[in-house]
Amino acid sequence: MLDAKKLRNDLDEVKEQLKKRNEDISALDDFTELDHKRRNIIQEVEELKSKRNTVSKQISEMKKAKEDASEAIAEMQEVSQKVKELDEELRQTAENLTHLLLTIPNIPHPSVPQGEDEDDNEEIRQWGGTPSFPFELKAHWDIASELNILDFERASKVTGSRFVFYKGLGARLERALINYMMDLHEDRHGYIEVLPPYMVNRDSMTGTGQLPKFAEDAFQIQEEDYFLIPTAEVPVTNMHREEILTDEQLPLAYAAFSACFRSEAGSAGRDTRGLIRQHQFNKVELVRFVRPEDSYTELETLTGHAEKILQDLQLPYRVMNMCTGDLGFTAAKKYDIEVWLPSYNDYKEISSCSNFEAFQARRANIRFRREAKGKAEFVHTLNGSGLAVGRTVAAILENYQQEDGSVAVPEVLRPYMGERDVIR
RNA sequence: GGAGAAGUACCCAAGUGGCUGAAGGGGCUCCCCUGCUAAGGGAGUAGGCCGUUCCGCGGCGCGAGGGUUCAAAUCCCUCCUUCUCCGCCA
């Protein structure tokens, strides 16, 4: 959510900034009118309430003095009726205004390259080069089925398409990665470990920006107004919804492992094979609450924490600075980390590291105070995958495949794999 | 899931319709007093949000949302959370 005061003062400038996103922002045209209407009603209704408060007190005194107050009471009956009508009108107007604000995307940071779509994203750096294979390489789903460590067929029988059973050393590899990532972030990068709820309520989904605009991307629980989390970002960021943090608490950093659930609406036919696009997948998510002035150096720190995993795993990757047209609704700036997938002969997103500035904090009302008596300010929130576990498994299977069909185990994972050095 | 009880400020807590724009404690901050400390005395402690003609004024705030009333922490309804007991369960 953007700052209503900023929209009031610099609407044209905001529009100019948002145009770069290549998105429909015509809803903003109604802002000024709604904002004025709201403030006019407030003035009118508060004047009446003030009068009512004063006269009510007089009525009380008149009654005590045994005077006749019926005239004043009759008058206040009318005032109260009017107040009721105006309050309703105000509620309606404020709701419209809030809804409008909730559907306007974040303003891109000046360091975000301007562009229309993913082709305009800017490569920041590469790591690890691209490996060549002296034999015919296989896609991870073929490697996995030959090793009997992933079972897509039975998962579609038991549930449906885009679900998977991990089996044997496949399941072990997934679990090893989760433990490896969590240990690293907790022990070396200073994150507090969190195991969050996998369902959240509507306010939480609104706080981080999944609702109201992107309802079709989420799975919703029928009996309750709950949603399966599409990422641990939602429960973890919302942990501090409606809170005022102290300055000493910042920067506050959480690492959370969770399953993630996405309906993948509109992705029919894309990445249909393998682990890349599932309705349920595991992810380790890093979430940071920081002082506004620190958020851009924090974004670099956060991205570095995610990159460290890939470096330890010796997986080639590149870091992309997402352009204005590919930024996503909530981010002011976003780096995608893309891992090399030999079967795609291309890089594929494995982590997304974003600075939301105050966009989520304003929606979720997460603030901090620099001094005990100081004014509460919005924090900046950031998050990034560290990493998507399923895609990491895919990358390991493909990059570590060997001619005989086996897969070498990355060295850092061996302690987590019962000291095995190969999956065969 | 059933039955009961409770949600008031940083914490505890009084409060059954109008001097409650919330008593009283505790804690915290500042001051006084006594070599230091403890004890004692005094003052402050509703923040937050919203509006505004912004060193001021006004509105809303007693779990949340509605309702009754000239007037609601107080009466009524719905919901949420916590606690106790029962049931079920990993």
Short mmCIF file of C-alpha atoms (C1' of nucleotides) in Angstrom, two decimals:
data_model
loop_
_atom_site.label_atom_id
_atom_site.label_comp_id
_atom_site.label_asym_id
_atom_site.label_seq_id
_atom_site.Cartn_x
_atom_site.Cartn_y
_atom_site.Cartn_z
CA MET A 1 0.00 0.00 0.00
CA LEU A 2 1.25 3.44 -0.88
CA ASP A 3 1.17 6.40 1.46
CA ALA A 4 -2.13 8.23 1.00
CA LYS A 5 -0.41 11.51 1.87
CA LYS A 6 2.04 11.02 -0.95
CA LEU A 7 -0.78 10.32 -3.37
CA ARG A 8 -2.52 13.45 -2.16
CA ASN A 9 0.54 15.61 -2.72
CA ASP A 10 2.30 14.08 -5.74
CA LEU A 11 -0.30 12.08 -7.60
CA ASP A 12 1.10 12.90 -11.02
CA GLU A 13 4.60 11.91 -10.04
CA VAL A 14 3.37 8.60 -8.59
CA LYS A 15 1.43 7.89 -11.76
CA GLU A 16 4.54 8.59 -13.78
CA GLN A 17 6.54 6.10 -11.67
CA LEU A 18 3.87 3.43 -11.86
CA LYS A 19 3.48 3.72 -15.63
CA LYS A 20 6.87 2.04 -15.92
CA ARG A 21 5.30 -1.13 -14.57
CA ASN A 22 3.27 -1.77 -17.64
CA GLU A 23 0.19 -2.30 -15.53
CA ASP A 24 -3.29 -0.88 -15.45
CA ILE A 25 -3.37 1.83 -12.81
CA SER A 26 -6.47 3.65 -13.98
CA ALA A 27 -8.03 3.02 -10.55
CA LEU A 28 -5.79 5.84 -9.31
CA ASP A 29 -7.89 8.34 -11.24
CA ASP A 30 -10.60 8.03 -8.59
CA PHE A 31 -8.23 8.66 -5.71
CA THR A 32 -8.51 12.42 -5.46
CA GLU A 33 -12.29 12.44 -5.56
CA LEU A 34 -12.63 9.65 -2.98
CA ASP A 35 -10.05 11.23 -0.73
CA HIS A 36 -11.81 14.58 -0.80
CA LYS A 37 -15.17 13.01 -0.23
CA ARG A 38 -13.88 11.12 2.75
CA ARG A 39 -12.36 14.15 4.39
CA ASN A 40 -15.45 16.29 3.76
CA ILE A 41 -17.68 13.73 5.42
CA ILE A 42 -15.30 13.46 8.37
CA GLN A 43 -15.42 17.19 8.92
CA GLU A 44 -19.18 17.28 8.73
CA VAL A 45 -19.83 14.28 10.97
CA GLU A 46 -17.26 15.27 13.57
CA GLU A 47 -18.77 18.68 13.90
CA LEU A 48 -22.13 17.06 14.63
CA LYS A 49 -20.58 14.64 17.10
CA SER A 50 -18.86 17.47 18.87
CA LYS A 51 -22.19 19.27 19.20
CA ARG A 52 -23.86 16.11 20.45
CA ASN A 53 -21.18 15.63 23.08
CA THR A 54 -21.61 19.16 24.33
CA VAL A 55 -25.40 19.11 24.42
CA SER A 56 -25.50 15.68 26.03
CA LYS A 57 -23.50 17.07 28.86
CA GLN A 58 -25.90 19.98 29.17
CA ILE A 59 -28.83 17.55 29.22
CA SER A 60 -27.19 15.73 32.07
CA GLU A 61 -26.84 18.96 34.01
CA MET A 62 -30.37 20.08 33.24
CA LYS A 63 -31.73 16.78 34.51
CA LYS A 64 -29.75 17.11 37.67
CA ALA A 65 -31.20 20.59 38.12
CA LYS A 66 -34.67 19.14 37.44
CA GLU A 67 -35.10 21.31 34.38
CA ASP A 68 -36.99 20.28 31.27
CA ALA A 69 -34.58 18.92 28.66
CA SER A 70 -37.09 17.61 26.16
CA GLU A 71 -36.34 20.25 23.56
CA ALA A 72 -32.62 19.53 23.59
CA ILE A 73 -33.28 15.81 23.47
CA ALA A 74 -35.55 16.18 20.48
CA GLU A 75 -32.90 18.22 18.74
CA MET A 76 -30.20 15.64 19.48
CA GLN A 77 -32.42 12.88 18.17
CA GLU A 78 -32.19 14.54 14.79
CA VAL A 79 -28.47 15.12 15.11
CA SER A 80 -27.90 11.48 16.00
CA GLN A 81 -29.95 10.35 13.05
CA LYS A 82 -27.85 12.51 10.76
CA VAL A 83 -24.65 11.21 12.37
CA LYS A 84 -25.76 7.67 11.70
CA GLU A 85 -26.35 8.39 8.05
CA LEU A 86 -23.05 10.18 7.61
CA ASP A 87 -21.14 7.46 9.47
CA GLU A 88 -22.50 4.91 7.04
CA GLU A 89 -21.56 7.07 4.08
CA LEU A 90 -18.11 7.54 5.57
CA ARG A 91 -17.66 3.83 6.13
CA GLN A 92 -18.58 3.15 2.51
CA THR A 93 -16.25 5.83 1.18
CA ALA A 94 -13.34 4.77 3.38
CA GLU A 95 -13.84 1.18 2.28
CA ASN A 96 -13.73 2.18 -1.37
CA LEU A 97 -10.63 4.23 -0.77
CA THR A 98 -8.90 1.40 1.10
CA HIS A 99 -9.78 -1.06 -1.60
CA LEU A 100 -8.35 1.29 -4.20
CA LEU A 101 -5.13 1.67 -2.22
CA LEU A 102 -4.83 -2.10 -1.75
CA THR A 103 -4.88 -2.68 -5.50
CA ILE A 104 -2.17 -0.16 -6.44
CA PRO A 105 1.30 -1.72 -6.85
CA ASN A 106 4.49 -0.51 -5.22
CA ILE A 107 6.67 2.22 -6.72
CA PRO A 108 9.87 0.86 -8.31
CA HIS A 109 13.19 2.02 -6.84
CA PRO A 110 15.34 4.23 -9.12
CA SER A 111 17.93 1.45 -9.42
CA VAL A 112 15.38 -0.84 -11.06
CA PRO A 113 15.94 -1.08 -14.82
CA GLN A 114 13.04 0.12 -16.91
CA GLY A 115 11.55 -2.56 -19.13
CA GLU A 116 8.46 -4.34 -20.34
CA ASP A 117 8.92 -7.98 -19.47
CA GLU A 118 11.40 -10.64 -18.39
CA ASP A 119 13.54 -10.05 -21.46
CA ASP A 120 14.48 -6.65 -20.05
CA ASN A 121 15.75 -7.97 -16.73
CA GLU A 122 19.34 -7.04 -16.10
CA GLU A 123 22.01 -9.60 -15.27
CA ILE A 124 24.03 -8.44 -12.26
CA ARG A 125 26.50 -11.31 -11.96
CA GLN A 126 27.13 -14.93 -12.77
CA TRP A 127 28.73 -17.56 -10.61
CA GLY A 128 30.13 -20.95 -11.53
CA GLY A 129 29.96 -20.89 -15.30
CA THR A 130 27.93 -23.49 -17.17
CA PRO A 131 29.07 -27.13 -17.04
CA SER A 132 29.41 -29.32 -20.09
CA PHE A 133 28.69 -33.02 -20.04
CA PRO A 134 30.79 -35.57 -21.96
CA PHE A 135 27.70 -37.81 -22.24
CA GLU A 136 24.08 -37.34 -23.11
CA LEU A 137 22.52 -35.48 -20.24
CA LYS A 138 19.10 -36.26 -18.86
CA ALA A 139 16.36 -34.16 -17.37
CA HIS A 140 15.87 -34.53 -13.63
CA TRP A 141 12.53 -36.32 -13.97
CA ASP A 142 14.21 -39.05 -16.04
CA ILE A 143 17.14 -39.31 -13.67
CA ALA A 144 14.73 -39.52 -10.74
CA SER A 145 12.49 -42.16 -12.23
CA GLU A 146 15.48 -44.35 -13.08
CA LEU A 147 16.74 -43.98 -9.52
CA ASN A 148 13.21 -44.52 -8.22
CA ILE A 149 13.37 -41.48 -5.94
CA LEU A 150 10.41 -39.43 -7.24
CA ASP A 151 6.94 -40.76 -8.04
CA PHE A 152 4.71 -38.36 -9.99
CA GLU A 153 2.30 -41.02 -11.26
CA ARG A 154 1.18 -42.25 -7.87
CA ALA A 155 0.94 -38.69 -6.56
CA SER A 156 -1.49 -37.86 -9.34
CA LYS A 157 -3.51 -40.94 -8.41
CA VAL A 158 -3.53 -40.02 -4.72
CA THR A 159 -4.05 -36.30 -5.20
CA GLY A 160 -3.84 -34.91 -8.73
CA SER A 161 -1.46 -33.37 -11.22
CA ARG A 162 1.45 -31.24 -9.98
CA PHE A 163 1.98 -33.27 -6.83
CA VAL A 164 4.81 -35.68 -6.09
CA PHE A 165 6.00 -38.40 -3.73
CA TYR A 166 9.68 -38.24 -2.79
CA LYS A 167 11.00 -41.70 -1.97
CA GLY A 168 14.12 -43.21 -0.50
CA LEU A 169 17.22 -41.12 -1.04
CA GLY A 170 15.11 -38.57 -2.90
CA ALA A 171 13.16 -37.86 0.27
CA ARG A 172 16.42 -37.95 2.19
CA LEU A 173 17.99 -35.43 -0.18
CA GLU A 174 15.08 -33.02 0.23
CA ARG A 175 15.31 -33.34 4.01
CA ALA A 176 19.10 -32.94 3.93
CA LEU A 177 18.74 -29.70 1.99
CA ILE A 178 16.15 -28.33 4.40
CA ASN A 179 18.39 -29.08 7.36
CA TYR A 180 21.49 -27.79 5.65
CA MET A 181 19.84 -24.51 4.68
CA MET A 182 18.21 -23.95 8.07
CA ASP A 183 21.45 -24.71 9.93
CA LEU A 184 23.43 -22.31 7.77
CA HIS A 185 20.99 -19.44 8.15
CA GLU A 186 20.57 -19.96 11.85
CA ASP A 187 24.19 -20.67 12.81
CA ARG A 188 26.11 -18.54 10.33
CA HIS A 189 23.74 -15.82 9.13
CA GLY A 190 22.07 -15.07 12.49
CA TYR A 191 18.45 -15.80 11.67
CA ILE A 192 15.88 -16.87 14.25
CA GLU A 193 14.33 -20.17 13.24
CA VAL A 194 10.57 -20.23 12.80
CA LEU A 195 8.18 -23.04 11.96
CA PRO A 196 4.98 -21.23 10.95
CA PRO A 197 1.34 -22.19 10.51
CA TYR A 198 0.55 -23.40 7.00
CA MET A 199 -2.84 -21.72 6.97
CA VAL A 200 -3.42 -18.03 7.51
CA ASN A 201 -6.45 -15.77 7.70
CA ARG A 202 -7.58 -13.10 5.27
CA ASP A 203 -5.95 -10.22 7.14
CA SER A 204 -2.56 -11.89 6.86
CA MET A 205 -2.95 -12.52 3.14
CA THR A 206 -3.90 -8.86 2.74
CA GLY A 207 -1.01 -7.68 4.89
CA THR A 208 1.67 -9.13 2.64
CA GLY A 209 -0.19 -8.33 -0.57
CA GLN A 210 -1.55 -11.67 -1.83
CA LEU A 211 -5.08 -10.33 -1.38
CA PRO A 212 -7.31 -8.81 -2.57
CA LYS A 213 -5.84 -8.91 -6.07
CA PHE A 214 -4.42 -12.41 -6.42
CA ALA A 215 -7.04 -14.62 -4.80
CA GLU A 216 -7.00 -17.10 -7.67
CA ASP A 217 -3.35 -17.96 -6.99
CA ALA A 218 -4.09 -19.32 -3.52
CA PHE A 219 -5.85 -22.40 -2.17
CA GLN A 220 -8.68 -21.45 0.14
CA ILE A 221 -10.13 -23.53 2.96
CA GLN A 222 -13.85 -24.06 2.55
CA GLU A 223 -15.16 -24.04 6.10
CA GLU A 224 -13.04 -21.16 7.36
CA ASP A 225 -11.81 -17.92 5.87
CA TYR A 226 -8.30 -19.41 5.79
CA PHE A 227 -5.79 -19.81 2.99
CA LEU A 228 -2.98 -22.29 2.49
CA ILE A 229 0.22 -20.27 2.55
CA PRO A 230 1.85 -19.71 -0.84
CA THR A 231 5.08 -18.93 1.01
CA ALA A 232 6.24 -18.63 4.63
CA GLU A 233 6.61 -14.92 3.93
CA VAL A 234 2.91 -14.57 4.75
CA PRO A 235 2.80 -16.02 8.29
CA VAL A 236 6.28 -14.79 9.23
CA THR A 237 5.83 -11.18 8.09
CA ASN A 238 2.39 -11.09 9.70
CA MET A 239 3.81 -12.30 13.01
CA HIS A 240 4.42 -8.62 13.74
CA ARG A 241 1.24 -7.25 12.19
CA GLU A 242 -0.23 -4.41 14.29
CA GLU A 243 2.92 -4.21 16.39
CA ILE A 244 5.39 -1.50 17.29
CA LEU A 245 8.92 -2.86 17.52
CA THR A 246 11.74 -1.26 19.44
CA ASP A 247 14.82 0.09 17.73
CA GLU A 248 17.04 -2.52 19.40
CA GLN A 249 15.00 -5.33 17.83
CA LEU A 250 16.05 -4.23 14.34
CA PRO A 251 17.19 -5.68 12.08
CA LEU A 252 14.95 -8.61 12.96
CA ALA A 253 15.64 -11.69 10.85
CA TYR A 254 13.70 -14.95 10.65
CA ALA A 255 14.39 -18.10 8.69
CA ALA A 256 11.36 -20.31 8.19
CA PHE A 257 11.00 -23.68 6.59
CA SER A 258 7.53 -24.46 5.29
CA ALA A 259 5.57 -26.22 2.63
CA CYS A 260 4.10 -23.78 0.12
CA PHE A 261 0.86 -24.16 -1.81
CA ARG A 262 0.10 -22.46 -5.10
CA SER A 263 -2.79 -23.06 -7.44
CA GLU A 264 -0.64 -22.06 -10.44
CA ALA A 265 -3.70 -20.57 -12.11
CA GLY A 266 -2.77 -19.54 -15.61
CA SER A 267 0.27 -21.80 -15.79
CA ALA A 268 -1.37 -24.68 -17.65
CA GLY A 269 1.14 -26.21 -20.02
CA ARG A 270 4.19 -24.53 -18.43
CA ASP A 271 6.84 -26.65 -16.73
CA THR A 272 4.47 -29.61 -16.70
CA ARG A 273 7.19 -32.19 -16.06
CA GLY A 274 9.34 -32.61 -13.01
CA LEU A 275 9.73 -30.65 -9.81
CA ILE A 276 9.79 -27.14 -11.22
CA ARG A 277 6.15 -26.17 -10.91
CA GLN A 278 4.18 -28.06 -8.25
CA HIS A 279 1.04 -27.19 -6.30
CA GLN A 280 2.95 -28.03 -3.12
CA PHE A 281 6.66 -27.50 -2.57
CA ASN A 282 9.09 -26.91 0.26
CA LYS A 283 10.92 -23.67 0.76
CA VAL A 284 13.20 -22.02 3.28
CA GLU A 285 12.24 -18.38 3.48
CA LEU A 286 14.26 -15.49 4.91
CA VAL A 287 12.34 -12.51 6.26
CA ARG A 288 13.90 -9.28 7.54
CA PHE A 289 12.37 -6.29 9.34
CA VAL A 290 14.75 -3.34 9.07
CA ARG A 291 15.14 0.40 9.50
CA PRO A 292 14.13 2.27 6.35
CA GLU A 293 17.55 3.77 5.79
CA ASP A 294 19.13 0.30 5.83
CA SER A 295 16.80 -1.56 3.53
CA TYR A 296 18.87 -1.43 0.35
CA THR A 297 22.06 -2.63 1.97
CA GLU A 298 19.91 -5.24 3.72
CA LEU A 299 18.66 -6.41 0.32
CA GLU A 300 22.26 -7.06 -0.74
CA THR A 301 22.92 -8.91 2.53
CA LEU A 302 19.81 -11.03 2.12
CA THR A 303 20.62 -11.89 -1.48
CA GLY A 304 24.12 -12.87 -0.37
CA HIS A 305 22.67 -15.27 2.19
CA ALA A 306 20.67 -17.03 -0.50
CA GLU A 307 23.64 -17.11 -2.89
CA LYS A 308 25.80 -18.70 -0.20
CA ILE A 309 23.67 -21.86 -0.37
CA LEU A 310 24.23 -22.21 -4.10
CA GLN A 311 27.94 -21.56 -3.72
CA ASP A 312 28.21 -24.20 -1.00
CA LEU A 313 26.32 -26.62 -3.22
CA GLN A 314 28.56 -25.67 -6.15
CA LEU A 315 25.57 -24.94 -8.35
CA PRO A 316 26.05 -22.36 -11.13
CA TYR A 317 23.72 -19.39 -10.99
CA ARG A 318 23.20 -15.81 -11.99
CA VAL A 319 21.56 -12.87 -10.26
CA MET A 320 19.01 -10.82 -12.16
CA ASN A 321 17.76 -7.34 -11.35
CA MET A 322 14.09 -7.50 -12.24
CA CYS A 323 12.91 -4.74 -14.54
CA THR A 324 9.91 -2.49 -13.86
CA GLY A 325 7.64 -4.68 -15.99
CA ASP A 326 8.58 -7.91 -14.16
CA LEU A 327 8.85 -6.66 -10.59
CA GLY A 328 5.77 -8.14 -9.03
CA PHE A 329 3.02 -6.21 -7.28
CA THR A 330 4.57 -5.66 -3.87
CA ALA A 331 8.30 -5.17 -4.50
CA ALA A 332 10.17 -1.89 -4.91
CA LYS A 333 13.19 -3.87 -6.06
CA LYS A 334 13.72 -7.55 -6.64
CA TYR A 335 16.64 -9.80 -7.45
CA ASP A 336 15.90 -13.22 -8.85
CA ILE A 337 18.59 -15.81 -8.37
CA GLU A 338 18.49 -18.29 -11.21
CA VAL A 339 20.16 -21.68 -11.06
CA TRP A 340 21.58 -23.43 -14.08
CA LEU A 341 19.36 -26.29 -15.24
CA PRO A 342 21.19 -28.35 -17.90
CA SER A 343 18.00 -29.91 -19.30
CA TYR A 344 16.51 -26.48 -19.88
CA ASN A 345 19.87 -25.31 -21.20
CA ASP A 346 18.98 -22.18 -19.33
CA TYR A 347 18.79 -20.61 -15.90
CA LYS A 348 15.65 -21.06 -13.79
CA GLU A 349 14.49 -18.98 -10.85
CA ILE A 350 15.35 -20.62 -7.51
CA SER A 351 15.15 -17.59 -5.22
CA SER A 352 13.48 -14.23 -5.27
CA CYS A 353 14.84 -11.53 -2.97
CA SER A 354 12.73 -8.41 -2.55
CA ASN A 355 12.72 -5.11 -0.77
CA PHE A 356 9.14 -4.04 -0.17
CA GLU A 357 10.15 -0.85 1.58
CA ALA A 358 7.09 0.22 3.64
CA PHE A 359 4.57 -1.32 1.23
CA GLN A 360 3.80 -4.38 3.35
CA ALA A 361 4.49 -2.60 6.64
CA ARG A 362 1.81 -0.05 5.82
CA ARG A 363 -0.72 -2.74 4.92
CA ALA A 364 0.09 -4.83 7.96
CA ASN A 365 0.76 -1.84 10.24
CA ILE A 366 4.22 -2.93 11.37
CA ARG A 367 6.13 -0.07 12.95
CA PHE A 368 9.07 0.70 15.18
CA ARG A 369 10.14 3.48 17.52
CA ARG A 370 13.66 4.85 17.52
CA GLU A 371 13.28 6.17 21.07
CA ALA A 372 10.91 5.27 23.87
CA LYS A 373 8.80 8.40 23.40
CA GLY A 374 9.48 8.82 19.70
CA LYS A 375 7.06 8.66 16.85
CA ALA A 376 6.25 5.24 15.44
CA GLU A 377 7.54 4.77 11.89
CA PHE A 378 6.90 1.99 9.42
CA VAL A 379 9.67 -0.58 9.15
CA HIS A 380 10.86 -1.83 5.81
CA THR A 381 10.31 -5.52 5.12
CA LEU A 382 12.35 -7.80 2.91
CA ASN A 383 12.25 -11.44 2.09
CA GLY A 384 13.90 -13.98 -0.10
CA SER A 385 13.95 -17.70 -0.67
CA GLY A 386 16.93 -19.36 0.81
CA LEU A 387 16.12 -21.53 -1.22
CA ALA A 388 13.20 -23.23 -2.96
CA VAL A 389 14.00 -26.81 -1.99
CA GLY A 390 12.31 -28.74 -4.80
CA ARG A 391 14.03 -26.71 -7.46
CA THR A 392 17.31 -27.20 -5.64
CA VAL A 393 16.81 -30.96 -5.80
CA ALA A 394 16.14 -30.66 -9.53
CA ALA A 395 19.31 -28.61 -9.97
CA ILE A 396 21.40 -31.10 -7.99
CA LEU A 397 20.05 -34.09 -9.90
CA GLU A 398 20.83 -32.45 -13.21
CA ASN A 399 24.14 -30.78 -12.42
CA TYR A 400 25.53 -33.72 -10.44
CA GLN A 401 24.36 -36.47 -12.80
CA GLN A 402 26.94 -39.02 -13.89
CA GLU A 403 27.28 -41.15 -16.97
CA ASP A 404 26.10 -44.33 -15.22
CA GLY A 405 22.83 -42.67 -14.18
CA SER A 406 23.87 -42.06 -10.60
CA VAL A 407 23.99 -38.65 -8.96
CA ALA A 408 26.90 -37.45 -6.84
CA VAL A 409 25.98 -35.90 -3.48
CA PRO A 410 27.31 -32.36 -2.99
CA GLU A 411 29.98 -32.43 -0.33
CA VAL A 412 28.24 -30.16 2.18
CA LEU A 413 25.19 -32.44 2.17
CA ARG A 414 27.05 -35.67 2.92
CA PRO A 415 26.82 -35.33 6.70
CA TYR A 416 23.07 -34.98 6.23
CA MET A 417 22.92 -37.99 3.90
CA GLY A 418 24.39 -40.61 6.21
CA GLU A 419 27.85 -39.88 4.70
CA ARG A 420 26.74 -41.13 1.29
CA ASP A 421 28.57 -39.57 -1.62
CA VAL A 422 26.34 -40.86 -4.38
CA ILE A 423 22.70 -41.67 -5.06
CA ARG A 424 22.39 -44.77 -7.17
"C1'" G B 1 -17.29 -30.27 19.36
"C1'" G B 2 -20.18 -29.31 24.40
"C1'" A B 3 -20.58 -26.45 29.21
"C1'" G B 4 -18.89 -22.48 32.14
"C1'" A B 5 -15.74 -18.02 33.18
"C1'" A B 6 -13.00 -13.97 31.50
"C1'" G B 7 -10.94 -10.02 28.02
"C1'" U B 8 -10.12 -2.32 30.70
"C1'" A B 9 -3.64 1.45 29.45
"C1'" C B 10 3.51 -1.53 30.04
"C1'" C B 11 1.47 -5.15 34.10
"C1'" C B 12 -2.33 -6.12 37.98
"C1'" A B 13 -7.02 -4.17 38.74
"C1'" A B 14 -11.95 -0.98 40.27
"C1'" G B 15 -15.97 0.22 37.57
"C1'" U B 16 -24.61 -1.82 36.25
"C1'" G B 17 -26.30 4.49 31.72
"C1'" G B 18 -24.52 11.10 32.49
"C1'" C B 19 -18.60 15.00 37.47
"C1'" U B 20 -15.02 7.76 34.19
"C1'" G B 21 -12.08 12.71 28.55
"C1'" A B 22 -11.34 5.46 33.26
"C1'" A B 23 -10.22 5.00 40.47
"C1'" G B 24 -6.28 2.34 43.01
"C1'" G B 25 -1.77 -0.45 42.91
"C1'" G B 26 2.82 -2.27 40.56
"C1'" G B 27 6.51 -1.06 37.17
"C1'" C B 28 9.00 2.78 34.55
"C1'" U B 29 10.86 8.19 34.02
"C1'" C B 30 12.17 12.70 36.49
"C1'" C B 31 12.76 15.50 41.12
"C1'" C B 32 13.52 15.92 46.71
"C1'" C B 33 15.69 13.76 51.10
"C1'" U B 34 19.33 11.18 53.90
"C1'" G B 35 27.72 9.47 52.91
"C1'" C B 36 26.29 4.98 48.98
"C1'" U B 37 22.32 1.33 48.72
"C1'" A B 38 17.57 0.16 50.68
"C1'" A B 39 13.43 2.73 52.69
"C1'" G B 40 10.64 7.50 52.41
"C1'" G B 41 8.29 12.08 49.98
"C1'" G B 42 6.65 14.61 45.29
"C1'" A B 43 5.47 14.85 39.95
"C1'" G B 44 4.60 12.31 35.28
"C1'" U B 45 3.03 7.82 32.73
"C1'" A B 46 -3.47 6.94 26.54
"C1'" G B 47 -0.60 5.49 23.41
"C1'" G B 48 -2.28 5.32 18.77
"C1'" C B 49 -5.11 6.69 14.61
"C1'" C B 50 -8.11 10.32 11.94
"C1'" G B 51 -9.58 15.46 10.66
"C1'" U B 52 -8.16 20.55 10.87
"C1'" U B 53 -7.97 27.29 9.81
"C1'" C B 54 -1.69 22.61 13.20
"C1'" C B 55 2.81 25.78 19.04
"C1'" G B 56 -4.08 25.04 19.31
"C1'" C B 57 -8.79 22.54 18.59
"C1'" G B 58 -12.03 18.48 17.47
"C1'" G B 59 -13.37 13.11 16.57
"C1'" C B 60 -12.59 7.81 17.65
"C1'" G B 61 -10.45 4.48 21.30
"C1'" C B 62 -12.22 -0.22 27.75
"C1'" G B 63 -11.00 -7.78 22.72
"C1'" A B 64 -13.62 -6.80 17.38
"C1'" G B 65 -18.04 -5.44 14.79
"C1'" G B 66 -23.11 -4.07 14.99
"C1'" G B 67 -27.58 -2.33 17.88
"C1'" U B 68 -30.55 0.47 21.77
"C1'" U B 69 -30.20 5.69 23.81
"C1'" C B 70 -30.06 12.74 23.75
"C1'" A B 71 -25.84 10.00 26.17
"C1'" A B 72 -22.61 3.24 26.49
"C1'" A B 73 -16.52 0.50 29.50
"C1'" U B 74 -21.54 -0.05 31.61
"C1'" C B 75 -27.72 -2.57 28.39
"C1'" C B 76 -28.68 -6.06 23.81
"C1'" C B 77 -26.81 -9.11 19.47
"C1'" U B 78 -22.85 -11.46 16.55
"C1'" C B 79 -17.88 -12.81 16.30
"C1'" C B 80 -12.66 -13.54 18.08
"C1'" U B 81 -9.19 -14.92 21.81
"C1'" U B 82 -7.73 -16.93 26.59
"C1'" C B 83 -8.68 -20.06 30.91
"C1'" U B 84 -11.29 -24.37 33.46
"C1'" C B 85 -14.05 -28.92 32.94
"C1'" C B 86 -15.98 -32.73 29.51
"C1'" G B 87 -15.61 -35.22 24.72
"C1'" C B 88 -12.30 -36.47 20.65
"C1'" C B 89 -7.36 -36.95 19.03
"C1'" A B 90 -1.37 -37.04 17.06
#
